[in-house]
Amino acid sequence: KALLAIDDSGKAHAIGLLTPQEYQNGNLKPYVCTIDHLEDVTGLDFFVNLDDVTENEVEAKYNLNDWTKTFRQ
C-alpha cells in the first residue's frame, strides 16, 4: 500500500506498507518502507501526478512521526 497525505501547510508526506497477503491485524511497523522500495518490489510507479521534486522527495524517505494517528503501537 502507498499512502500519501498533504498536511495543513501543504507539505506532502508518504509512506509505504509491504504486508504479506495473509496479514490481518496488529503492528504495521515491521512492514513500513519507502515508496521507492515499494516501487522496486511491485514494478509500479506511484504518485506520478506529483511534481517531480515533490515526488522524488516523498518517495525516498518516510518519517513515522508524520503518521502517529496511523501507527499507534
PDB file of N, CA, C and O in Angstrom:
ATOM      1  N   LYS A   1       0.841  -1.160   0.000  1.00  0.00           N
ATOM      2  CA  LYS A   1       0.000   0.000   0.000  1.00  0.00           C
ATOM      3  C   LYS A   1       0.892   1.229   0.000  1.00  0.00           C
ATOM      4  O   LYS A   1       1.931   1.261   0.628  1.00  0.00           O
ATOM      5  N   ALA A   2       0.476   2.251  -0.695  1.00  0.00           N
ATOM      6  CA  ALA A   2       1.190   3.517  -0.743  1.00  0.00           C
ATOM      7  C   ALA A   2       0.256   4.590  -0.209  1.00  0.00           C
ATOM      8  O   ALA A   2      -0.840   4.782  -0.731  1.00  0.00           O
ATOM      9  N   LEU A   3       0.681   5.253   0.848  1.00  0.00           N
ATOM     10  CA  LEU A   3      -0.129   6.300   1.465  1.00  0.00           C
ATOM     11  C   LEU A   3       0.508   7.654   1.218  1.00  0.00           C
ATOM     12  O   LEU A   3       1.724   7.817   1.375  1.00  0.00           O
ATOM     13  N   LEU A   4      -0.307   8.614   0.852  1.00  0.00           N
ATOM     14  CA  LEU A   4       0.134   9.988   0.632  1.00  0.00           C
ATOM     15  C   LEU A   4      -0.821  10.904   1.363  1.00  0.00           C
ATOM     16  O   LEU A   4      -2.036  10.752   1.256  1.00  0.00           O
ATOM     17  N   ALA A   5      -0.266  11.845   2.117  1.00  0.00           N
ATOM     18  CA  ALA A   5      -1.086  12.829   2.822  1.00  0.00           C
ATOM     19  C   ALA A   5      -0.468  14.200   2.626  1.00  0.00           C
ATOM     20  O   ALA A   5       0.757  14.339   2.565  1.00  0.00           O
ATOM     21  N   ILE A   6      -1.320  15.176   2.537  1.00  0.00           N
ATOM     22  CA  ILE A   6      -0.887  16.571   2.459  1.00  0.00           C
ATOM     23  C   ILE A   6      -1.307  17.229   3.769  1.00  0.00           C
ATOM     24  O   ILE A   6      -2.492  17.215   4.116  1.00  0.00           O
ATOM     25  N   ASP A   7      -0.344  17.789   4.505  1.00  0.00           N
ATOM     26  CA  ASP A   7      -0.691  18.387   5.795  1.00  0.00           C
ATOM     27  C   ASP A   7      -1.277  19.776   5.606  1.00  0.00           C
ATOM     28  O   ASP A   7      -1.408  20.280   4.474  1.00  0.00           O
ATOM     29  N   ASP A   8      -1.655  20.408   6.703  1.00  0.00           N
ATOM     30  CA  ASP A   8      -2.321  21.710   6.654  1.00  0.00           C
ATOM     31  C   ASP A   8      -1.464  22.798   6.011  1.00  0.00           C
ATOM     32  O   ASP A   8      -1.986  23.770   5.478  1.00  0.00           O
ATOM     33  N   SER A   9      -0.142  22.614   6.046  1.00  0.00           N
ATOM     34  CA  SER A   9       0.751  23.609   5.441  1.00  0.00           C
ATOM     35  C   SER A   9       0.979  23.342   3.951  1.00  0.00           C
ATOM     36  O   SER A   9       1.651  24.118   3.277  1.00  0.00           O
ATOM     37  N   GLY A  10       0.425  22.234   3.434  1.00  0.00           N
ATOM     38  CA  GLY A  10       0.578  21.889   2.032  1.00  0.00           C
ATOM     39  C   GLY A  10       1.747  20.956   1.748  1.00  0.00           C
ATOM     40  O   GLY A  10       2.006  20.618   0.598  1.00  0.00           O
ATOM     41  N   LYS A  11       2.463  20.529   2.787  1.00  0.00           N
ATOM     42  CA  LYS A  11       3.601  19.623   2.611  1.00  0.00           C
ATOM     43  C   LYS A  11       3.112  18.181   2.452  1.00  0.00           C
ATOM     44  O   LYS A  11       2.231  17.726   3.176  1.00  0.00           O
ATOM     45  N   ALA A  12       3.713  17.484   1.496  1.00  0.00           N
ATOM     46  CA  ALA A  12       3.340  16.096   1.222  1.00  0.00           C
ATOM     47  C   ALA A  12       4.171  15.146   2.083  1.00  0.00           C
ATOM     48  O   ALA A  12       5.357  15.373   2.318  1.00  0.00           O
ATOM     49  N   HIS A  13       3.518  14.076   2.541  1.00  0.00           N
ATOM     50  CA  HIS A  13       4.156  13.021   3.327  1.00  0.00           C
ATOM     51  C   HIS A  13       3.694  11.692   2.741  1.00  0.00           C
ATOM     52  O   HIS A  13       2.518  11.517   2.446  1.00  0.00           O
ATOM     53  N   ALA A  14       4.631  10.746   2.599  1.00  0.00           N
ATOM     54  CA  ALA A  14       4.271   9.445   2.043  1.00  0.00           C
ATOM     55  C   ALA A  14       4.945   8.339   2.841  1.00  0.00           C
ATOM     56  O   ALA A  14       5.986   8.538   3.459  1.00  0.00           O
ATOM     57  N   ILE A  15       4.312   7.177   2.793  1.00  0.00           N
ATOM     58  CA  ILE A  15       4.850   6.002   3.461  1.00  0.00           C
ATOM     59  C   ILE A  15       4.340   4.766   2.730  1.00  0.00           C
ATOM     60  O   ILE A  15       3.226   4.770   2.205  1.00  0.00           O
ATOM     61  N   GLY A  16       5.181   3.754   2.673  1.00  0.00           N
ATOM     62  CA  GLY A  16       4.793   2.506   2.030  1.00  0.00           C
ATOM     63  C   GLY A  16       4.587   1.405   3.051  1.00  0.00           C
ATOM     64  O   GLY A  16       5.198   1.416   4.124  1.00  0.00           O
ATOM     65  N   LEU A  17       3.726   0.475   2.727  1.00  0.00           N
ATOM     66  CA  LEU A  17       3.484  -0.710   3.551  1.00  0.00           C
ATOM     67  C   LEU A  17       3.542  -1.924   2.653  1.00  0.00           C
ATOM     68  O   LEU A  17       2.770  -2.049   1.707  1.00  0.00           O
ATOM     69  N   LEU A  18       4.464  -2.809   2.953  1.00  0.00           N
ATOM     70  CA  LEU A  18       4.614  -4.033   2.190  1.00  0.00           C
ATOM     71  C   LEU A  18       4.250  -5.188   3.114  1.00  0.00           C
ATOM     72  O   LEU A  18       5.076  -5.708   3.849  1.00  0.00           O
ATOM     73  N   THR A  19       2.969  -5.544   3.108  1.00  0.00           N
ATOM     74  CA  THR A  19       2.448  -6.553   4.036  1.00  0.00           C
ATOM     75  C   THR A  19       2.248  -7.886   3.320  1.00  0.00           C
ATOM     76  O   THR A  19       1.953  -7.916   2.126  1.00  0.00           O
ATOM     77  N   PRO A  20       2.387  -8.979   4.066  1.00  0.00           N
ATOM     78  CA  PRO A  20       2.101 -10.279   3.463  1.00  0.00           C
ATOM     79  C   PRO A  20       0.602 -10.405   3.154  1.00  0.00           C
ATOM     80  O   PRO A  20      -0.227  -9.760   3.797  1.00  0.00           O
ATOM     81  N   GLN A  21       0.274 -11.225   2.186  1.00  0.00           N
ATOM     82  CA  GLN A  21      -1.119 -11.407   1.776  1.00  0.00           C
ATOM     83  C   GLN A  21      -2.011 -11.815   2.939  1.00  0.00           C
ATOM     84  O   GLN A  21      -3.149 -11.387   3.044  1.00  0.00           O
ATOM     85  N   GLU A  22      -1.494 -12.639   3.839  1.00  0.00           N
ATOM     86  CA  GLU A  22      -2.309 -13.153   4.941  1.00  0.00           C
ATOM     87  C   GLU A  22      -2.372 -12.221   6.145  1.00  0.00           C
ATOM     88  O   GLU A  22      -2.982 -12.543   7.155  1.00  0.00           O
ATOM     89  N   TYR A  23      -1.761 -11.041   6.072  1.00  0.00           N
ATOM     90  CA  TYR A  23      -1.786 -10.096   7.190  1.00  0.00           C
ATOM     91  C   TYR A  23      -3.226  -9.728   7.529  1.00  0.00           C
ATOM     92  O   TYR A  23      -4.020  -9.433   6.648  1.00  0.00           O
ATOM     93  N   GLN A  24      -3.569  -9.743   8.826  1.00  0.00           N
ATOM     94  CA  GLN A  24      -4.926  -9.407   9.231  1.00  0.00           C
ATOM     95  C   GLN A  24      -4.991  -8.227  10.183  1.00  0.00           C
ATOM     96  O   GLN A  24      -5.791  -7.335  10.021  1.00  0.00           O
ATOM     97  N   ASN A  25      -4.187  -8.245  11.218  1.00  0.00           N
ATOM     98  CA  ASN A  25      -4.297  -7.231  12.251  1.00  0.00           C
ATOM     99  C   ASN A  25      -2.986  -7.145  13.015  1.00  0.00           C
ATOM    100  O   ASN A  25      -2.221  -8.086  13.029  1.00  0.00           O
ATOM    101  N   GLY A  26      -2.755  -6.035  13.667  1.00  0.00           N
ATOM    102  CA  GLY A  26      -1.588  -5.941  14.524  1.00  0.00           C
ATOM    103  C   GLY A  26      -0.670  -4.802  14.153  1.00  0.00           C
ATOM    104  O   GLY A  26      -1.053  -3.848  13.477  1.00  0.00           O
ATOM    105  N   ASN A  27       0.563  -4.932  14.582  1.00  0.00           N
ATOM    106  CA  ASN A  27       1.566  -3.896  14.407  1.00  0.00           C
ATOM    107  C   ASN A  27       2.008  -3.806  12.946  1.00  0.00           C
ATOM    108  O   ASN A  27       2.478  -4.778  12.368  1.00  0.00           O
ATOM    109  N   LEU A  28       1.888  -2.631  12.354  1.00  0.00           N
ATOM    110  CA  LEU A  28       2.282  -2.434  10.959  1.00  0.00           C
ATOM    111  C   LEU A  28       3.740  -2.002  10.805  1.00  0.00           C
ATOM    112  O   LEU A  28       4.279  -2.043   9.699  1.00  0.00           O
ATOM    113  N   LYS A  29       4.380  -1.601  11.887  1.00  0.00           N
ATOM    114  CA  LYS A  29       5.734  -1.058  11.782  1.00  0.00           C
ATOM    115  C   LYS A  29       6.724  -1.972  11.072  1.00  0.00           C
ATOM    116  O   LYS A  29       7.561  -1.486  10.315  1.00  0.00           O
ATOM    117  N   PRO A  30       6.666  -3.299  11.268  1.00  0.00           N
ATOM    118  CA  PRO A  30       7.628  -4.151  10.550  1.00  0.00           C
ATOM    119  C   PRO A  30       7.476  -4.122   9.029  1.00  0.00           C
ATOM    120  O   PRO A  30       8.373  -4.549   8.305  1.00  0.00           O
ATOM    121  N   TYR A  31       6.370  -3.623   8.540  1.00  0.00           N
ATOM    122  CA  TYR A  31       6.086  -3.630   7.109  1.00  0.00           C
ATOM    123  C   TYR A  31       6.266  -2.263   6.449  1.00  0.00           C
ATOM    124  O   TYR A  31       6.043  -2.121   5.252  1.00  0.00           O
ATOM    125  N   VAL A  32       6.682  -1.273   7.219  1.00  0.00           N
ATOM    126  CA  VAL A  32       6.865   0.080   6.706  1.00  0.00           C
ATOM    127  C   VAL A  32       8.100   0.137   5.816  1.00  0.00           C
ATOM    128  O   VAL A  32       9.134  -0.462   6.109  1.00  0.00           O
ATOM    129  N   CYS A  33       7.985   0.861   4.704  1.00  0.00           N
ATOM    130  CA  CYS A  33       9.115   1.043   3.788  1.00  0.00           C
ATOM    131  C   CYS A  33       8.934   2.352   3.027  1.00  0.00           C
ATOM    132  O   CYS A  33       7.888   2.993   3.109  1.00  0.00           O
ATOM    133  N   THR A  34       9.959   2.716   2.295  1.00  0.00           N
ATOM    134  CA  THR A  34       9.835   3.896   1.445  1.00  0.00           C
ATOM    135  C   THR A  34       8.986   3.553   0.220  1.00  0.00           C
ATOM    136  O   THR A  34       8.849   2.381  -0.149  1.00  0.00           O
ATOM    137  N   ILE A  35       8.470   4.558  -0.407  1.00  0.00           N
ATOM    138  CA  ILE A  35       7.729   4.363  -1.653  1.00  0.00           C
ATOM    139  C   ILE A  35       8.685   3.871  -2.737  1.00  0.00           C
ATOM    140  O   ILE A  35       8.315   3.030  -3.560  1.00  0.00           O
ATOM    141  N   ASP A  36       9.923   4.368  -2.737  1.00  0.00           N
ATOM    142  CA  ASP A  36      10.910   3.879  -3.710  1.00  0.00           C
ATOM    143  C   ASP A  36      11.071   2.365  -3.601  1.00  0.00           C
ATOM    144  O   ASP A  36      11.114   1.663  -4.614  1.00  0.00           O
ATOM    145  N   HIS A  37      11.168   1.841  -2.379  1.00  0.00           N
ATOM    146  CA  HIS A  37      11.303   0.391  -2.202  1.00  0.00           C
ATOM    147  C   HIS A  37      10.049  -0.328  -2.693  1.00  0.00           C
ATOM    148  O   HIS A  37      10.131  -1.351  -3.381  1.00  0.00           O
ATOM    149  N   LEU A  38       8.896   0.210  -2.357  1.00  0.00           N
ATOM    150  CA  LEU A  38       7.633  -0.379  -2.795  1.00  0.00           C
ATOM    151  C   LEU A  38       7.560  -0.416  -4.325  1.00  0.00           C
ATOM    152  O   LEU A  38       7.119  -1.409  -4.911  1.00  0.00           O
ATOM    153  N   GLU A  39       8.021   0.638  -4.968  1.00  0.00           N
ATOM    154  CA  GLU A  39       8.040   0.674  -6.431  1.00  0.00           C
ATOM    155  C   GLU A  39       8.994  -0.374  -6.999  1.00  0.00           C
ATOM    156  O   GLU A  39       8.680  -1.031  -7.997  1.00  0.00           O
ATOM    157  N   ASP A  40      10.157  -0.542  -6.350  1.00  0.00           N
ATOM    158  CA  ASP A  40      11.116  -1.550  -6.809  1.00  0.00           C
ATOM    159  C   ASP A  40      10.521  -2.955  -6.736  1.00  0.00           C
ATOM    160  O   ASP A  40      10.689  -3.760  -7.646  1.00  0.00           O
ATOM    161  N   VAL A  41       9.822  -3.244  -5.654  1.00  0.00           N
ATOM    162  CA  VAL A  41       9.256  -4.577  -5.439  1.00  0.00           C
ATOM    163  C   VAL A  41       8.064  -4.849  -6.352  1.00  0.00           C
ATOM    164  O   VAL A  41       7.919  -5.941  -6.893  1.00  0.00           O
ATOM    165  N   THR A  42       7.211  -3.847  -6.536  1.00  0.00           N
ATOM    166  CA  THR A  42       5.969  -4.058  -7.290  1.00  0.00           C
ATOM    167  C   THR A  42       6.084  -3.759  -8.779  1.00  0.00           C
ATOM    168  O   THR A  42       5.260  -4.220  -9.569  1.00  0.00           O
ATOM    169  N   GLY A  43       7.064  -2.944  -9.161  1.00  0.00           N
ATOM    170  CA  GLY A  43       7.160  -2.524 -10.551  1.00  0.00           C
ATOM    171  C   GLY A  43       6.178  -1.430 -10.917  1.00  0.00           C
ATOM    172  O   GLY A  43       6.056  -1.062 -12.081  1.00  0.00           O
ATOM    173  N   LEU A  44       5.483  -0.894  -9.914  1.00  0.00           N
ATOM    174  CA  LEU A  44       4.508   0.175 -10.141  1.00  0.00           C
ATOM    175  C   LEU A  44       5.149   1.537  -9.878  1.00  0.00           C
ATOM    176  O   LEU A  44       6.109   1.647  -9.123  1.00  0.00           O
ATOM    177  N   ASP A  45       4.600   2.571 -10.499  1.00  0.00           N
ATOM    178  CA  ASP A  45       5.076   3.937 -10.292  1.00  0.00           C
ATOM    179  C   ASP A  45       3.971   4.716  -9.585  1.00  0.00           C
ATOM    180  O   ASP A  45       2.941   5.020 -10.178  1.00  0.00           O
ATOM    181  N   PHE A  46       4.179   5.003  -8.303  1.00  0.00           N
ATOM    182  CA  PHE A  46       3.176   5.710  -7.513  1.00  0.00           C
ATOM    183  C   PHE A  46       3.392   7.219  -7.607  1.00  0.00           C
ATOM    184  O   PHE A  46       4.491   7.684  -7.868  1.00  0.00           O
ATOM    185  N   PHE A  47       2.341   7.957  -7.370  1.00  0.00           N
ATOM    186  CA  PHE A  47       2.374   9.417  -7.245  1.00  0.00           C
ATOM    187  C   PHE A  47       2.911  10.123  -8.486  1.00  0.00           C
ATOM    188  O   PHE A  47       3.588  11.147  -8.400  1.00  0.00           O
ATOM    189  N   VAL A  48       2.592   9.609  -9.644  1.00  0.00           N
ATOM    190  CA  VAL A  48       3.067  10.202 -10.903  1.00  0.00           C
ATOM    191  C   VAL A  48       2.478  11.582 -11.153  1.00  0.00           C
ATOM    192  O   VAL A  48       3.031  12.347 -11.947  1.00  0.00           O
ATOM    193  N   ASN A  49       1.388  11.917 -10.469  1.00  0.00           N
ATOM    194  CA  ASN A  49       0.763  13.217 -10.676  1.00  0.00           C
ATOM    195  C   ASN A  49       1.377  14.331  -9.831  1.00  0.00           C
ATOM    196  O   ASN A  49       1.023  15.490 -10.007  1.00  0.00           O
ATOM    197  N   LEU A  50       2.287  13.974  -8.922  1.00  0.00           N
ATOM    198  CA  LEU A  50       3.002  14.993  -8.163  1.00  0.00           C
ATOM    199  C   LEU A  50       4.088  15.604  -9.047  1.00  0.00           C
ATOM    200  O   LEU A  50       4.606  14.943  -9.943  1.00  0.00           O
ATOM    201  N   ASP A  51       4.454  16.857  -8.766  1.00  0.00           N
ATOM    202  CA  ASP A  51       5.592  17.418  -9.495  1.00  0.00           C
ATOM    203  C   ASP A  51       6.829  16.588  -9.133  1.00  0.00           C
ATOM    204  O   ASP A  51       6.895  15.969  -8.073  1.00  0.00           O
ATOM    205  N   ASP A  52       7.800  16.555 -10.036  1.00  0.00           N
ATOM    206  CA  ASP A  52       8.951  15.659  -9.875  1.00  0.00           C
ATOM    207  C   ASP A  52       9.738  15.898  -8.593  1.00  0.00           C
ATOM    208  O   ASP A  52      10.186  14.942  -7.955  1.00  0.00           O
ATOM    209  N   VAL A  53       9.898  17.134  -8.190  1.00  0.00           N
ATOM    210  CA  VAL A  53      10.653  17.431  -6.969  1.00  0.00           C
ATOM    211  C   VAL A  53       9.949  16.835  -5.756  1.00  0.00           C
ATOM    212  O   VAL A  53      10.562  16.149  -4.939  1.00  0.00           O
ATOM    213  N   THR A  54       8.657  17.067  -5.644  1.00  0.00           N
ATOM    214  CA  THR A  54       7.878  16.525  -4.524  1.00  0.00           C
ATOM    215  C   THR A  54       7.838  15.008  -4.585  1.00  0.00           C
ATOM    216  O   THR A  54       8.028  14.333  -3.575  1.00  0.00           O
ATOM    217  N   GLU A  55       7.606  14.456  -5.762  1.00  0.00           N
ATOM    218  CA  GLU A  55       7.551  13.003  -5.916  1.00  0.00           C
ATOM    219  C   GLU A  55       8.856  12.358  -5.461  1.00  0.00           C
ATOM    220  O   GLU A  55       8.843  11.402  -4.682  1.00  0.00           O
ATOM    221  N   ASN A  56       9.972  12.876  -5.918  1.00  0.00           N
ATOM    222  CA  ASN A  56      11.272  12.303  -5.539  1.00  0.00           C
ATOM    223  C   ASN A  56      11.523  12.419  -4.044  1.00  0.00           C
ATOM    224  O   ASN A  56      12.061  11.499  -3.421  1.00  0.00           O
ATOM    225  N   GLU A  57      11.121  13.528  -3.456  1.00  0.00           N
ATOM    226  CA  GLU A  57      11.337  13.745  -2.022  1.00  0.00           C
ATOM    227  C   GLU A  57      10.508  12.779  -1.181  1.00  0.00           C
ATOM    228  O   GLU A  57      11.036  12.128  -0.282  1.00  0.00           O
ATOM    229  N   VAL A  58       9.217  12.678  -1.461  1.00  0.00           N
ATOM    230  CA  VAL A  58       8.358  11.841  -0.612  1.00  0.00           C
ATOM    231  C   VAL A  58       8.569  10.351  -0.851  1.00  0.00           C
ATOM    232  O   VAL A  58       8.319   9.553   0.041  1.00  0.00           O
ATOM    233  N   GLU A  59       9.026   9.985  -2.031  1.00  0.00           N
ATOM    234  CA  GLU A  59       9.234   8.570  -2.308  1.00  0.00           C
ATOM    235  C   GLU A  59      10.544   8.032  -1.740  1.00  0.00           C
ATOM    236  O   GLU A  59      10.683   6.837  -1.537  1.00  0.00           O
ATOM    237  N   ALA A  60      11.490   8.900  -1.435  1.00  0.00           N
ATOM    238  CA  ALA A  60      12.820   8.469  -0.994  1.00  0.00           C
ATOM    239  C   ALA A  60      12.912   8.206   0.504  1.00  0.00           C
ATOM    240  O   ALA A  60      13.826   7.526   0.952  1.00  0.00           O
ATOM    241  N   LYS A  61      11.991   8.752   1.284  1.00  0.00           N
ATOM    242  CA  LYS A  61      12.087   8.607   2.738  1.00  0.00           C
ATOM    243  C   LYS A  61      10.696   8.658   3.356  1.00  0.00           C
ATOM    244  O   LYS A  61       9.726   9.029   2.704  1.00  0.00           O
ATOM    245  N   TYR A  62      10.647   8.266   4.623  1.00  0.00           N
ATOM    246  CA  TYR A  62       9.415   8.392   5.384  1.00  0.00           C
ATOM    247  C   TYR A  62       9.790   8.777   6.808  1.00  0.00           C
ATOM    248  O   TYR A  62      10.916   8.579   7.245  1.00  0.00           O
ATOM    249  N   ASN A  63       8.824   9.308   7.524  1.00  0.00           N
ATOM    250  CA  ASN A  63       9.010   9.663   8.925  1.00  0.00           C
ATOM    251  C   ASN A  63       7.779   9.146   9.673  1.00  0.00           C
ATOM    252  O   ASN A  63       6.669   9.634   9.460  1.00  0.00           O
ATOM    253  N   LEU A  64       7.986   8.162  10.541  1.00  0.00           N
ATOM    254  CA  LEU A  64       6.856   7.606  11.292  1.00  0.00           C
ATOM    255  C   LEU A  64       6.142   8.661  12.127  1.00  0.00           C
ATOM    256  O   LEU A  64       4.943   8.540  12.382  1.00  0.00           O
ATOM    257  N   ASN A  65       6.849   9.700  12.533  1.00  0.00           N
ATOM    258  CA  ASN A  65       6.215  10.771  13.310  1.00  0.00           C
ATOM    259  C   ASN A  65       5.128  11.492  12.510  1.00  0.00           C
ATOM    260  O   ASN A  65       4.233  12.095  13.094  1.00  0.00           O
ATOM    261  N   ASP A  66       5.217  11.438  11.188  1.00  0.00           N
ATOM    262  CA  ASP A  66       4.175  12.045  10.342  1.00  0.00           C
ATOM    263  C   ASP A  66       2.892  11.217  10.339  1.00  0.00           C
ATOM    264  O   ASP A  66       1.862  11.677   9.870  1.00  0.00           O
ATOM    265  N   TRP A  67       2.960   9.987  10.856  1.00  0.00           N
ATOM    266  CA  TRP A  67       1.852   9.036  10.778  1.00  0.00           C
ATOM    267  C   TRP A  67       1.438   8.536  12.140  1.00  0.00           C
ATOM    268  O   TRP A  67       0.989   7.401  12.279  1.00  0.00           O
ATOM    269  N   THR A  68       1.532   9.366  13.170  1.00  0.00           N
ATOM    270  CA  THR A  68       1.241   8.913  14.538  1.00  0.00           C
ATOM    271  C   THR A  68      -0.186   8.421  14.711  1.00  0.00           C
ATOM    272  O   THR A  68      -0.434   7.506  15.486  1.00  0.00           O
ATOM    273  N   LYS A  69      -1.129   8.975  13.995  1.00  0.00           N
ATOM    274  CA  LYS A  69      -2.513   8.509  14.107  1.00  0.00           C
ATOM    275  C   LYS A  69      -2.723   7.181  13.383  1.00  0.00           C
ATOM    276  O   LYS A  69      -3.607   6.412  13.737  1.00  0.00           O
ATOM    277  N   THR A  70      -1.873   6.888  12.403  1.00  0.00           N
ATOM    278  CA  THR A  70      -1.977   5.642  11.658  1.00  0.00           C
ATOM    279  C   THR A  70      -1.281   4.495  12.383  1.00  0.00           C
ATOM    280  O   THR A  70      -1.789   3.392  12.435  1.00  0.00           O
ATOM    281  N   PHE A  71      -0.109   4.790  12.958  1.00  0.00           N
ATOM    282  CA  PHE A  71       0.716   3.777  13.628  1.00  0.00           C
ATOM    283  C   PHE A  71       0.746   4.081  15.107  1.00  0.00           C
ATOM    284  O   PHE A  71       1.678   4.689  15.607  1.00  0.00           O
ATOM    285  N   ARG A  72      -0.244   3.641  15.829  1.00  0.00           N
ATOM    286  CA  ARG A  72      -0.369   3.961  17.258  1.00  0.00           C
ATOM    287  C   ARG A  72       0.441   3.049  18.156  1.00  0.00           C
ATOM    288  O   ARG A  72       0.671   3.364  19.301  1.00  0.00           O
ATOM    289  N   GLN A  73       0.832   1.897  17.687  1.00  0.00           N
ATOM    290  CA  GLN A  73       1.550   0.939  18.536  1.00  0.00           C
ATOM    291  C   GLN A  73       3.013   1.290  18.612  1.00  0.00           C
ATOM    292  O   GLN A  73       3.614   1.734  17.729  1.00  0.00           O
TER     293      GLN A  73
END
